[in-house]
Amino acid sequence: MSSFTPPSRTPSGPRRRSLLTSAAGAAVLVGCSAPESSSPAGTAGRSPSAADAARARAARESETLAARYADVIAAHPPLAKLLDPLRTEVVRHAQAFGGTGSRPGDSPSASPSASPAASSAGSPSASSASSASSASSASASSSASLSAASSAPASATASPAVPVRAKDALAGLATAELALVDRRTTALLDVPGELARLLASVAAAGAAHAFLLTEEAK
């Protein structure tokens, strides 16, 4: 008679955060690996312009979200180690949709902490190993960063839209991520296959981001 081996417990704490962030990055890289074609073939009669519009809208939404991450980092520098890897992923999402990764008119020097994240998001096909390494480093010190941010006042140069309390800022980012998840899971029903798969991958990554941010905001 064979013995029963109980399943191992799900990793918790920094290791779980690292695994989730790495998995989210890998999922998006898979979705970004094949460029979307706007040709009519295989679109079941849908207009290519509708797919192009959906792609452009998704790029703008990711650019706006990336800028929001940068605003929070500027307001709460101790959160940079936690948020930089997530912002890097969001920039990569925008680039995968054909965007630049930043809102028009945004200053590249808006946040000193955000600059390394922007430069590390070079292209949608960047190595997932690099993303995992950044996530691991971030999650290892995220608890300490949140504690420091909670006791530190918001930067005087921060956007007035950023909450003063670090936990409220994290909760706001989680809400923004979930709002995008909802819009993208709805939008993917009306676009061609490759773009639908990309939207699904990015939505999955956004859901993982929202979970991590919610956990840190507790």
PDB file of C-alpha atoms in Angstrom:
ATOM      1  CA  MET A   1       0.000   0.000   0.000  1.00  0.00           C
ATOM      2  CA  SER A   2       1.485   3.321  -1.086  1.00  0.00           C
ATOM      3  CA  SER A   3       1.889   6.065   1.472  1.00  0.00           C
ATOM      4  CA  PHE A   4       0.151   9.408   1.014  1.00  0.00           C
ATOM      5  CA  THR A   5       2.409  12.422   0.740  1.00  0.00           C
ATOM      6  CA  PRO A   6       0.658  15.665   1.692  1.00  0.00           C
ATOM      7  CA  PRO A   7       1.051  18.532  -0.789  1.00  0.00           C
ATOM      8  CA  SER A   8       3.657  21.117   0.030  1.00  0.00           C
ATOM      9  CA  ARG A   9       2.455  24.429   1.415  1.00  0.00           C
ATOM     10  CA  THR A  10       2.276  27.442  -0.876  1.00  0.00           C
ATOM     11  CA  PRO A  11       5.320  29.660  -0.337  1.00  0.00           C
ATOM     12  CA  SER A  12       4.498  32.787   1.588  1.00  0.00           C
ATOM     13  CA  GLY A  13       6.039  36.189   2.135  1.00  0.00           C
ATOM     14  CA  PRO A  14       8.763  37.558  -0.129  1.00  0.00           C
ATOM     15  CA  ARG A  15       9.242  34.251  -1.965  1.00  0.00           C
ATOM     16  CA  ARG A  16       5.580  34.106  -2.941  1.00  0.00           C
ATOM     17  CA  ARG A  17       5.664  37.731  -4.108  1.00  0.00           C
ATOM     18  CA  SER A  18       8.747  36.983  -6.199  1.00  0.00           C
ATOM     19  CA  LEU A  19       7.176  33.922  -7.806  1.00  0.00           C
ATOM     20  CA  LEU A  20       3.948  35.740  -8.646  1.00  0.00           C
ATOM     21  CA  THR A  21       5.718  38.726 -10.166  1.00  0.00           C
ATOM     22  CA  SER A  22       8.037  36.486 -12.207  1.00  0.00           C
ATOM     23  CA  ALA A  23       5.102  34.413 -13.449  1.00  0.00           C
ATOM     24  CA  ALA A  24       3.249  37.558 -14.464  1.00  0.00           C
ATOM     25  CA  GLY A  25       6.266  38.801 -16.424  1.00  0.00           C
ATOM     26  CA  ALA A  26       6.719  35.435 -18.142  1.00  0.00           C
ATOM     27  CA  ALA A  27       3.042  35.332 -19.145  1.00  0.00           C
ATOM     28  CA  VAL A  28       3.272  38.724 -20.806  1.00  0.00           C
ATOM     29  CA  LEU A  29       6.503  37.830 -22.587  1.00  0.00           C
ATOM     30  CA  VAL A  30       4.726  34.831 -24.099  1.00  0.00           C
ATOM     31  CA  GLY A  31       1.876  37.078 -25.188  1.00  0.00           C
ATOM     32  CA  CYS A  32       4.323  39.588 -26.687  1.00  0.00           C
ATOM     33  CA  SER A  33       6.360  37.017 -28.610  1.00  0.00           C
ATOM     34  CA  ALA A  34       4.213  37.127 -31.744  1.00  0.00           C
ATOM     35  CA  PRO A  35       3.469  40.570 -33.198  1.00  0.00           C
ATOM     36  CA  GLU A  36      -0.170  41.365 -33.886  1.00  0.00           C
ATOM     37  CA  SER A  37      -1.202  41.571 -37.517  1.00  0.00           C
ATOM     38  CA  SER A  38      -3.931  43.993 -38.579  1.00  0.00           C
ATOM     39  CA  SER A  39      -4.576  42.118 -41.838  1.00  0.00           C
ATOM     40  CA  PRO A  40      -8.201  41.066 -42.471  1.00  0.00           C
ATOM     41  CA  ALA A  41      -7.245  37.376 -42.672  1.00  0.00           C
ATOM     42  CA  GLY A  42      -8.621  35.362 -39.778  1.00  0.00           C
ATOM     43  CA  THR A  43     -10.481  38.272 -38.178  1.00  0.00           C
ATOM     44  CA  ALA A  44     -13.923  36.831 -39.002  1.00  0.00           C
ATOM     45  CA  GLY A  45     -15.001  40.029 -40.724  1.00  0.00           C
ATOM     46  CA  ARG A  46     -13.948  42.399 -37.945  1.00  0.00           C
ATOM     47  CA  SER A  47     -12.483  45.693 -39.066  1.00  0.00           C
ATOM     48  CA  PRO A  48      -8.685  45.970 -38.737  1.00  0.00           C
ATOM     49  CA  SER A  49      -9.176  49.567 -37.612  1.00  0.00           C
ATOM     50  CA  ALA A  50     -11.126  48.343 -34.578  1.00  0.00           C
ATOM     51  CA  ALA A  51      -8.181  46.151 -33.556  1.00  0.00           C
ATOM     52  CA  ASP A  52      -5.778  49.035 -34.101  1.00  0.00           C
ATOM     53  CA  ALA A  53      -7.945  51.288 -31.954  1.00  0.00           C
ATOM     54  CA  ALA A  54      -8.099  48.676 -29.202  1.00  0.00           C
ATOM     55  CA  ARG A  55      -4.318  48.280 -29.304  1.00  0.00           C
ATOM     56  CA  ALA A  56      -3.736  52.044 -29.158  1.00  0.00           C
ATOM     57  CA  ARG A  57      -6.179  52.393 -26.265  1.00  0.00           C
ATOM     58  CA  ALA A  58      -4.464  49.590 -24.343  1.00  0.00           C
ATOM     59  CA  ALA A  59      -1.083  51.272 -24.893  1.00  0.00           C
ATOM     60  CA  ARG A  60      -2.385  54.602 -23.578  1.00  0.00           C
ATOM     61  CA  GLU A  61      -3.924  52.934 -20.534  1.00  0.00           C
ATOM     62  CA  SER A  62      -0.658  51.186 -19.679  1.00  0.00           C
ATOM     63  CA  GLU A  63       1.283  54.427 -20.168  1.00  0.00           C
ATOM     64  CA  THR A  64      -1.091  56.210 -17.789  1.00  0.00           C
ATOM     65  CA  LEU A  65      -0.737  53.435 -15.235  1.00  0.00           C
ATOM     66  CA  ALA A  66       3.072  53.490 -15.518  1.00  0.00           C
ATOM     67  CA  ALA A  67       2.991  57.235 -14.884  1.00  0.00           C
ATOM     68  CA  ARG A  68       0.827  56.642 -11.828  1.00  0.00           C
ATOM     69  CA  TYR A  69       3.414  54.199 -10.490  1.00  0.00           C
ATOM     70  CA  ALA A  70       6.072  56.864 -11.058  1.00  0.00           C
ATOM     71  CA  ASP A  71       3.983  59.410  -9.150  1.00  0.00           C
ATOM     72  CA  VAL A  72       3.665  57.072  -6.164  1.00  0.00           C
ATOM     73  CA  ILE A  73       7.396  56.314  -6.227  1.00  0.00           C
ATOM     74  CA  ALA A  74       8.135  60.052  -6.303  1.00  0.00           C
ATOM     75  CA  ALA A  75       5.793  60.638  -3.352  1.00  0.00           C
ATOM     76  CA  HIS A  76       7.010  57.630  -1.344  1.00  0.00           C
ATOM     77  CA  PRO A  77      10.661  56.842  -2.253  1.00  0.00           C
ATOM     78  CA  PRO A  78      10.912  53.967   0.269  1.00  0.00           C
ATOM     79  CA  LEU A  79       8.388  52.068  -1.894  1.00  0.00           C
ATOM     80  CA  ALA A  80      10.674  52.169  -4.931  1.00  0.00           C
ATOM     81  CA  LYS A  81      12.151  48.701  -4.374  1.00  0.00           C
ATOM     82  CA  LEU A  82       8.656  47.238  -4.272  1.00  0.00           C
ATOM     83  CA  LEU A  83       7.123  49.245  -7.115  1.00  0.00           C
ATOM     84  CA  ASP A  84       9.970  49.578  -9.631  1.00  0.00           C
ATOM     85  CA  PRO A  85       9.671  45.959 -10.893  1.00  0.00           C
ATOM     86  CA  LEU A  86       5.893  46.321 -11.249  1.00  0.00           C
ATOM     87  CA  ARG A  87       6.253  49.616 -13.097  1.00  0.00           C
ATOM     88  CA  THR A  88       8.836  48.008 -15.375  1.00  0.00           C
ATOM     89  CA  GLU A  89       6.280  45.353 -16.296  1.00  0.00           C
ATOM     90  CA  VAL A  90       3.618  48.007 -16.984  1.00  0.00           C
ATOM     91  CA  VAL A  91       6.026  49.907 -19.252  1.00  0.00           C
ATOM     92  CA  ARG A  92       6.694  46.648 -21.088  1.00  0.00           C
ATOM     93  CA  HIS A  93       2.943  46.159 -21.509  1.00  0.00           C
ATOM     94  CA  ALA A  94       2.616  49.604 -23.104  1.00  0.00           C
ATOM     95  CA  GLN A  95       5.479  48.842 -25.474  1.00  0.00           C
ATOM     96  CA  ALA A  96       3.930  45.490 -26.392  1.00  0.00           C
ATOM     97  CA  PHE A  97       0.805  47.361 -27.481  1.00  0.00           C
ATOM     98  CA  GLY A  98       2.920  49.723 -29.585  1.00  0.00           C
ATOM     99  CA  GLY A  99       3.266  52.574 -27.102  1.00  0.00           C
ATOM    100  CA  THR A 100       6.357  54.305 -25.774  1.00  0.00           C
ATOM    101  CA  GLY A 101       5.836  53.417 -22.118  1.00  0.00           C
ATOM    102  CA  SER A 102       5.351  57.031 -20.995  1.00  0.00           C
ATOM    103  CA  ARG A 103       2.579  59.596 -21.292  1.00  0.00           C
ATOM    104  CA  PRO A 104       3.089  62.450 -23.784  1.00  0.00           C
ATOM    105  CA  GLY A 105       4.503  65.444 -21.926  1.00  0.00           C
ATOM    106  CA  ASP A 106       5.829  63.417 -19.015  1.00  0.00           C
ATOM    107  CA  SER A 107       9.328  64.418 -17.923  1.00  0.00           C
ATOM    108  CA  PRO A 108      11.847  61.544 -17.926  1.00  0.00           C
ATOM    109  CA  SER A 109      13.221  62.922 -14.655  1.00  0.00           C
ATOM    110  CA  ALA A 110       9.830  63.044 -12.909  1.00  0.00           C
ATOM    111  CA  SER A 111      11.061  60.481 -10.414  1.00  0.00           C
ATOM    112  CA  PRO A 112      14.720  59.602  -9.762  1.00  0.00           C
ATOM    113  CA  SER A 113      13.592  56.231  -8.438  1.00  0.00           C
ATOM    114  CA  ALA A 114      11.559  55.507 -11.543  1.00  0.00           C
ATOM    115  CA  SER A 115      14.345  56.093 -14.066  1.00  0.00           C
ATOM    116  CA  PRO A 116      16.104  52.704 -13.627  1.00  0.00           C
ATOM    117  CA  ALA A 117      12.778  50.964 -14.143  1.00  0.00           C
ATOM    118  CA  ALA A 118      12.142  52.796 -17.387  1.00  0.00           C
ATOM    119  CA  SER A 119      15.601  52.034 -18.770  1.00  0.00           C
ATOM    120  CA  SER A 120      15.321  48.359 -17.863  1.00  0.00           C
ATOM    121  CA  ALA A 121      12.113  47.982 -19.869  1.00  0.00           C
ATOM    122  CA  GLY A 122      13.920  48.233 -23.193  1.00  0.00           C
ATOM    123  CA  SER A 123      11.626  45.992 -25.255  1.00  0.00           C
ATOM    124  CA  PRO A 124       8.717  43.565 -24.862  1.00  0.00           C
ATOM    125  CA  SER A 125      11.088  40.678 -25.625  1.00  0.00           C
ATOM    126  CA  ALA A 126      13.417  41.389 -22.696  1.00  0.00           C
ATOM    127  CA  SER A 127      14.540  38.319 -20.773  1.00  0.00           C
ATOM    128  CA  SER A 128      12.096  37.064 -18.144  1.00  0.00           C
ATOM    129  CA  ALA A 129      15.108  36.034 -16.073  1.00  0.00           C
ATOM    130  CA  SER A 130      16.025  39.701 -15.711  1.00  0.00           C
ATOM    131  CA  SER A 131      12.467  40.500 -14.632  1.00  0.00           C
ATOM    132  CA  ALA A 132      12.517  37.683 -12.096  1.00  0.00           C
ATOM    133  CA  SER A 133      15.815  38.883 -10.662  1.00  0.00           C
ATOM    134  CA  SER A 134      14.442  42.408 -10.213  1.00  0.00           C
ATOM    135  CA  ALA A 135      11.259  41.074  -8.633  1.00  0.00           C
ATOM    136  CA  SER A 136      13.185  38.879  -6.216  1.00  0.00           C
ATOM    137  CA  SER A 137      15.327  41.794  -5.091  1.00  0.00           C
ATOM    138  CA  ALA A 138      12.270  43.998  -4.693  1.00  0.00           C
ATOM    139  CA  SER A 139      10.158  41.545  -2.737  1.00  0.00           C
ATOM    140  CA  ALA A 140      12.979  40.654  -0.341  1.00  0.00           C
ATOM    141  CA  SER A 141      12.926  44.168   1.081  1.00  0.00           C
ATOM    142  CA  SER A 142       9.327  45.184   0.342  1.00  0.00           C
ATOM    143  CA  SER A 143       8.131  44.791   3.931  1.00  0.00           C
ATOM    144  CA  ALA A 144      10.919  47.000   5.233  1.00  0.00           C
ATOM    145  CA  SER A 145      10.233  49.529   2.488  1.00  0.00           C
ATOM    146  CA  LEU A 146       6.553  49.710   3.354  1.00  0.00           C
ATOM    147  CA  SER A 147       7.354  50.199   7.019  1.00  0.00           C
ATOM    148  CA  ALA A 148       9.731  53.032   6.201  1.00  0.00           C
ATOM    149  CA  ALA A 149       7.255  54.592   3.789  1.00  0.00           C
ATOM    150  CA  SER A 150       4.491  54.502   6.375  1.00  0.00           C
ATOM    151  CA  SER A 151       6.564  56.555   8.775  1.00  0.00           C
ATOM    152  CA  ALA A 152       8.005  58.938   6.175  1.00  0.00           C
ATOM    153  CA  PRO A 153       6.095  61.998   4.915  1.00  0.00           C
ATOM    154  CA  ALA A 154       5.161  62.216   1.240  1.00  0.00           C
ATOM    155  CA  SER A 155       7.605  64.093  -0.983  1.00  0.00           C
ATOM    156  CA  ALA A 156       6.858  67.781  -1.465  1.00  0.00           C
ATOM    157  CA  THR A 157       7.282  67.332  -5.232  1.00  0.00           C
ATOM    158  CA  ALA A 158       4.753  64.519  -5.458  1.00  0.00           C
ATOM    159  CA  SER A 159       1.542  64.700  -7.465  1.00  0.00           C
ATOM    160  CA  PRO A 160      -1.343  65.971  -5.306  1.00  0.00           C
ATOM    161  CA  ALA A 161      -3.343  62.946  -6.479  1.00  0.00           C
ATOM    162  CA  VAL A 162      -1.049  60.581  -4.552  1.00  0.00           C
ATOM    163  CA  PRO A 163      -2.326  59.742  -1.039  1.00  0.00           C
ATOM    164  CA  VAL A 164      -0.131  60.820   1.851  1.00  0.00           C
ATOM    165  CA  ARG A 165      -0.250  57.380   3.487  1.00  0.00           C
ATOM    166  CA  ALA A 166       1.839  54.740   1.720  1.00  0.00           C
ATOM    167  CA  LYS A 167      -0.768  52.021   2.264  1.00  0.00           C
ATOM    168  CA  ASP A 168      -3.452  54.194   0.676  1.00  0.00           C
ATOM    169  CA  ALA A 169      -1.179  54.801  -2.314  1.00  0.00           C
ATOM    170  CA  LEU A 170      -0.660  51.056  -2.732  1.00  0.00           C
ATOM    171  CA  ALA A 171      -4.392  50.425  -2.458  1.00  0.00           C
ATOM    172  CA  GLY A 172      -4.986  53.050  -5.144  1.00  0.00           C
ATOM    173  CA  LEU A 173      -2.556  51.325  -7.493  1.00  0.00           C
ATOM    174  CA  ALA A 174      -4.249  47.977  -6.835  1.00  0.00           C
ATOM    175  CA  THR A 175      -7.617  49.506  -7.705  1.00  0.00           C
ATOM    176  CA  ALA A 176      -6.207  50.972 -10.924  1.00  0.00           C
ATOM    177  CA  GLU A 177      -4.709  47.612 -11.901  1.00  0.00           C
ATOM    178  CA  LEU A 178      -8.010  45.807 -11.302  1.00  0.00           C
ATOM    179  CA  ALA A 179      -9.936  48.399 -13.321  1.00  0.00           C
ATOM    180  CA  LEU A 180      -7.636  47.700 -16.275  1.00  0.00           C
ATOM    181  CA  VAL A 181      -8.027  43.949 -15.787  1.00  0.00           C
ATOM    182  CA  ASP A 182     -11.800  44.326 -16.068  1.00  0.00           C
ATOM    183  CA  ARG A 183     -11.595  46.499 -19.197  1.00  0.00           C
ATOM    184  CA  ARG A 184      -9.123  44.194 -20.923  1.00  0.00           C
ATOM    185  CA  THR A 185     -10.986  40.985 -20.192  1.00  0.00           C
ATOM    186  CA  THR A 186     -14.030  42.638 -21.775  1.00  0.00           C
ATOM    187  CA  ALA A 187     -12.124  44.087 -24.746  1.00  0.00           C
ATOM    188  CA  LEU A 188     -10.456  40.795 -25.676  1.00  0.00           C
ATOM    189  CA  LEU A 189     -13.849  39.400 -26.721  1.00  0.00           C
ATOM    190  CA  ASP A 190     -14.014  41.814 -29.668  1.00  0.00           C
ATOM    191  CA  VAL A 191     -10.486  41.695 -31.143  1.00  0.00           C
ATOM    192  CA  PRO A 192      -8.555  39.218 -33.334  1.00  0.00           C
ATOM    193  CA  GLY A 193      -6.776  36.223 -31.824  1.00  0.00           C
ATOM    194  CA  GLU A 194      -3.230  37.475 -31.311  1.00  0.00           C
ATOM    195  CA  LEU A 195      -4.330  40.760 -29.768  1.00  0.00           C
ATOM    196  CA  ALA A 196      -6.878  38.912 -27.636  1.00  0.00           C
ATOM    197  CA  ARG A 197      -4.132  36.645 -26.291  1.00  0.00           C
ATOM    198  CA  LEU A 198      -1.924  39.646 -25.548  1.00  0.00           C
ATOM    199  CA  LEU A 199      -4.762  41.377 -23.696  1.00  0.00           C
ATOM    200  CA  ALA A 200      -5.398  38.191 -21.720  1.00  0.00           C
ATOM    201  CA  SER A 201      -1.709  37.888 -20.776  1.00  0.00           C
ATOM    202  CA  VAL A 202      -1.483  41.515 -19.704  1.00  0.00           C
ATOM    203  CA  ALA A 203      -4.740  41.215 -17.751  1.00  0.00           C
ATOM    204  CA  ALA A 204      -3.327  38.187 -15.908  1.00  0.00           C
ATOM    205  CA  ALA A 205      -0.183  40.150 -15.058  1.00  0.00           C
ATOM    206  CA  GLY A 206      -2.308  43.058 -13.840  1.00  0.00           C
ATOM    207  CA  ALA A 207      -4.293  40.742 -11.584  1.00  0.00           C
ATOM    208  CA  ALA A 208      -1.035  39.461 -10.068  1.00  0.00           C
ATOM    209  CA  HIS A 209       0.150  43.048  -9.533  1.00  0.00           C
ATOM    210  CA  ALA A 210      -3.141  43.924  -7.838  1.00  0.00           C
ATOM    211  CA  PHE A 211      -2.806  40.946  -5.502  1.00  0.00           C
ATOM    212  CA  LEU A 212       0.731  41.891  -4.500  1.00  0.00           C
ATOM    213  CA  LEU A 213      -0.218  45.534  -3.925  1.00  0.00           C
ATOM    214  CA  THR A 214      -3.260  44.561  -1.878  1.00  0.00           C
ATOM    215  CA  GLU A 215      -1.168  42.248   0.286  1.00  0.00           C
ATOM    216  CA  GLU A 216       1.379  45.009   0.927  1.00  0.00           C
ATOM    217  CA  ALA A 217      -1.356  47.535   1.703  1.00  0.00           C
ATOM    218  CA  LYS A 218      -2.768  45.416   4.555  1.00  0.00           C
TER     219      LYS A 218
END
